[in-house]
Structures are given as C-alpha cells and as structure tokens.
C-alpha cells in the first residue's frame, strides 16, 4: 500500500480545488471523488474542516485599532 504518496496527491488535488472554490457544488464534489478516490462524504468533510481551519486562523488576526493614528493634533 502506497498511502503517503497517494495521500499527498489527494491533498494537493483537494487544496488546488479549495483555492478555486472553497464551497464546491455536487458536481465538483463528484469530480473530486473520482479524481482522488475518496467518497463524496469524505470530500465534503475535508472541505468543511478546511473552511473551519481558515476561519479559525483568520480570527486570530486582529484588525488595527481605530485610535492608533500617527496624525494626532
């Protein structure tokens, strides 16, 4: 069994698809399923988890505060 190489290819395919469309429709899920050998449910779960990771990492970034302007009178 060649899990690591096959797994890496799957991840690359999923990441590439995610960059194009983070919310794939049923047709895109079916195409990814055929391409990766994963079930449609596994594809949906991967995308759901990936979106949550992105959301979690972006919530750690703080926007600049309004009062920190260098043009104080």
PDB file of C-alpha atoms in Angstrom:
ATOM      1  CA  UNK A   1       0.000   0.000   0.000  1.00  0.00           C
ATOM      2  CA  UNK A   2       1.342   3.373  -1.034  1.00  0.00           C
ATOM      3  CA  UNK A   3      -0.621   5.596   1.349  1.00  0.00           C
ATOM      4  CA  UNK A   4       1.758   8.500   1.825  1.00  0.00           C
ATOM      5  CA  UNK A   5       2.349   9.289  -1.830  1.00  0.00           C
ATOM      6  CA  UNK A   6      -1.276   8.715  -2.720  1.00  0.00           C
ATOM      7  CA  UNK A   7      -2.348  10.796   0.284  1.00  0.00           C
ATOM      8  CA  UNK A   8      -0.063  13.638  -0.742  1.00  0.00           C
ATOM      9  CA  UNK A   9      -1.562  13.629  -4.234  1.00  0.00           C
ATOM     10  CA  UNK A  10      -5.043  13.698  -2.751  1.00  0.00           C
ATOM     11  CA  UNK A  11      -4.168  16.633  -0.508  1.00  0.00           C
ATOM     12  CA  UNK A  12      -2.657  18.543  -3.433  1.00  0.00           C
ATOM     13  CA  UNK A  13      -5.785  17.956  -5.519  1.00  0.00           C
ATOM     14  CA  UNK A  14      -8.063  18.985  -2.647  1.00  0.00           C
ATOM     15  CA  UNK A  15      -6.004  22.093  -1.849  1.00  0.00           C
ATOM     16  CA  UNK A  16      -5.984  23.148  -5.510  1.00  0.00           C
ATOM     17  CA  UNK A  17      -9.750  22.708  -5.707  1.00  0.00           C
ATOM     18  CA  UNK A  18     -10.201  24.596  -2.427  1.00  0.00           C
ATOM     19  CA  UNK A  19      -8.202  27.555  -3.769  1.00  0.00           C
ATOM     20  CA  UNK A  20     -10.531  27.733  -6.773  1.00  0.00           C
ATOM     21  CA  UNK A  21     -13.756  27.168  -4.856  1.00  0.00           C
ATOM     22  CA  UNK A  22     -13.991  26.685  -1.064  1.00  0.00           C
ATOM     23  CA  UNK A  23     -17.662  25.643  -1.369  1.00  0.00           C
ATOM     24  CA  UNK A  24     -17.905  23.058  -4.156  1.00  0.00           C
ATOM     25  CA  UNK A  25     -21.256  22.010  -5.579  1.00  0.00           C
ATOM     26  CA  UNK A  26     -22.358  18.390  -6.019  1.00  0.00           C
ATOM     27  CA  UNK A  27     -20.787  18.137  -9.486  1.00  0.00           C
ATOM     28  CA  UNK A  28     -17.434  19.404  -8.251  1.00  0.00           C
ATOM     29  CA  UNK A  29     -17.581  17.022  -5.281  1.00  0.00           C
ATOM     30  CA  UNK A  30     -18.326  14.113  -7.631  1.00  0.00           C
ATOM     31  CA  UNK A  31     -15.403  15.072  -9.887  1.00  0.00           C
ATOM     32  CA  UNK A  32     -13.042  15.316  -6.908  1.00  0.00           C
ATOM     33  CA  UNK A  33     -14.322  11.978  -5.657  1.00  0.00           C
ATOM     34  CA  UNK A  34     -13.406  10.318  -8.958  1.00  0.00           C
ATOM     35  CA  UNK A  35     -10.063  12.139  -9.104  1.00  0.00           C
ATOM     36  CA  UNK A  36      -8.972  11.317  -5.547  1.00  0.00           C
ATOM     37  CA  UNK A  37     -10.700   8.004  -4.895  1.00  0.00           C
ATOM     38  CA  UNK A  38     -12.357   9.449  -1.787  1.00  0.00           C
ATOM     39  CA  UNK A  39     -16.095   9.248  -1.193  1.00  0.00           C
ATOM     40  CA  UNK A  40     -18.225  12.364  -1.715  1.00  0.00           C
ATOM     41  CA  UNK A  41     -18.857  12.416   2.038  1.00  0.00           C
ATOM     42  CA  UNK A  42     -15.110  12.414   2.721  1.00  0.00           C
ATOM     43  CA  UNK A  43     -14.661  15.273   0.232  1.00  0.00           C
ATOM     44  CA  UNK A  44     -17.421  17.319   1.891  1.00  0.00           C
ATOM     45  CA  UNK A  45     -15.962  16.688   5.333  1.00  0.00           C
ATOM     46  CA  UNK A  46     -12.479  17.713   4.185  1.00  0.00           C
ATOM     47  CA  UNK A  47     -13.808  20.987   2.734  1.00  0.00           C
ATOM     48  CA  UNK A  48     -15.851  21.676   5.878  1.00  0.00           C
ATOM     49  CA  UNK A  49     -12.796  21.113   8.085  1.00  0.00           C
ATOM     50  CA  UNK A  50     -10.567  23.200   5.813  1.00  0.00           C
ATOM     51  CA  UNK A  51     -13.008  26.128   5.866  1.00  0.00           C
ATOM     52  CA  UNK A  52     -13.119  25.927   9.672  1.00  0.00           C
ATOM     53  CA  UNK A  53      -9.304  25.969   9.817  1.00  0.00           C
ATOM     54  CA  UNK A  54      -9.196  29.067   7.626  1.00  0.00           C
ATOM     55  CA  UNK A  55     -11.879  30.768   9.700  1.00  0.00           C
ATOM     56  CA  UNK A  56     -10.081  29.891  12.933  1.00  0.00           C
ATOM     57  CA  UNK A  57      -6.724  31.158  11.759  1.00  0.00           C
ATOM     58  CA  UNK A  58      -8.152  34.410  10.405  1.00  0.00           C
ATOM     59  CA  UNK A  59      -9.954  35.151  13.684  1.00  0.00           C
ATOM     60  CA  UNK A  60      -6.555  35.218  15.405  1.00  0.00           C
ATOM     61  CA  UNK A  61      -5.552  38.199  13.293  1.00  0.00           C
ATOM     62  CA  UNK A  62      -6.533  41.442  14.952  1.00  0.00           C
ATOM     63  CA  UNK A  63      -7.513  44.427  12.862  1.00  0.00           C
ATOM     64  CA  UNK A  64      -5.639  47.648  13.615  1.00  0.00           C
ATOM     65  CA  UNK A  65      -7.242  49.742  16.316  1.00  0.00           C
ATOM     66  CA  UNK A  66      -9.008  52.916  15.274  1.00  0.00           C
ATOM     67  CA  UNK A  67      -7.259  55.167  17.807  1.00  0.00           C
ATOM     68  CA  UNK A  68      -3.690  54.362  16.782  1.00  0.00           C
ATOM     69  CA  UNK A  69      -3.246  57.080  14.191  1.00  0.00           C
ATOM     70  CA  UNK A  70       0.062  58.889  13.804  1.00  0.00           C
ATOM     71  CA  UNK A  71      -1.688  62.163  12.934  1.00  0.00           C
ATOM     72  CA  UNK A  72      -2.527  63.225  16.496  1.00  0.00           C
ATOM     73  CA  UNK A  73      -3.063  67.022  16.855  1.00  0.00           C
TER      74      UNK A  73
END
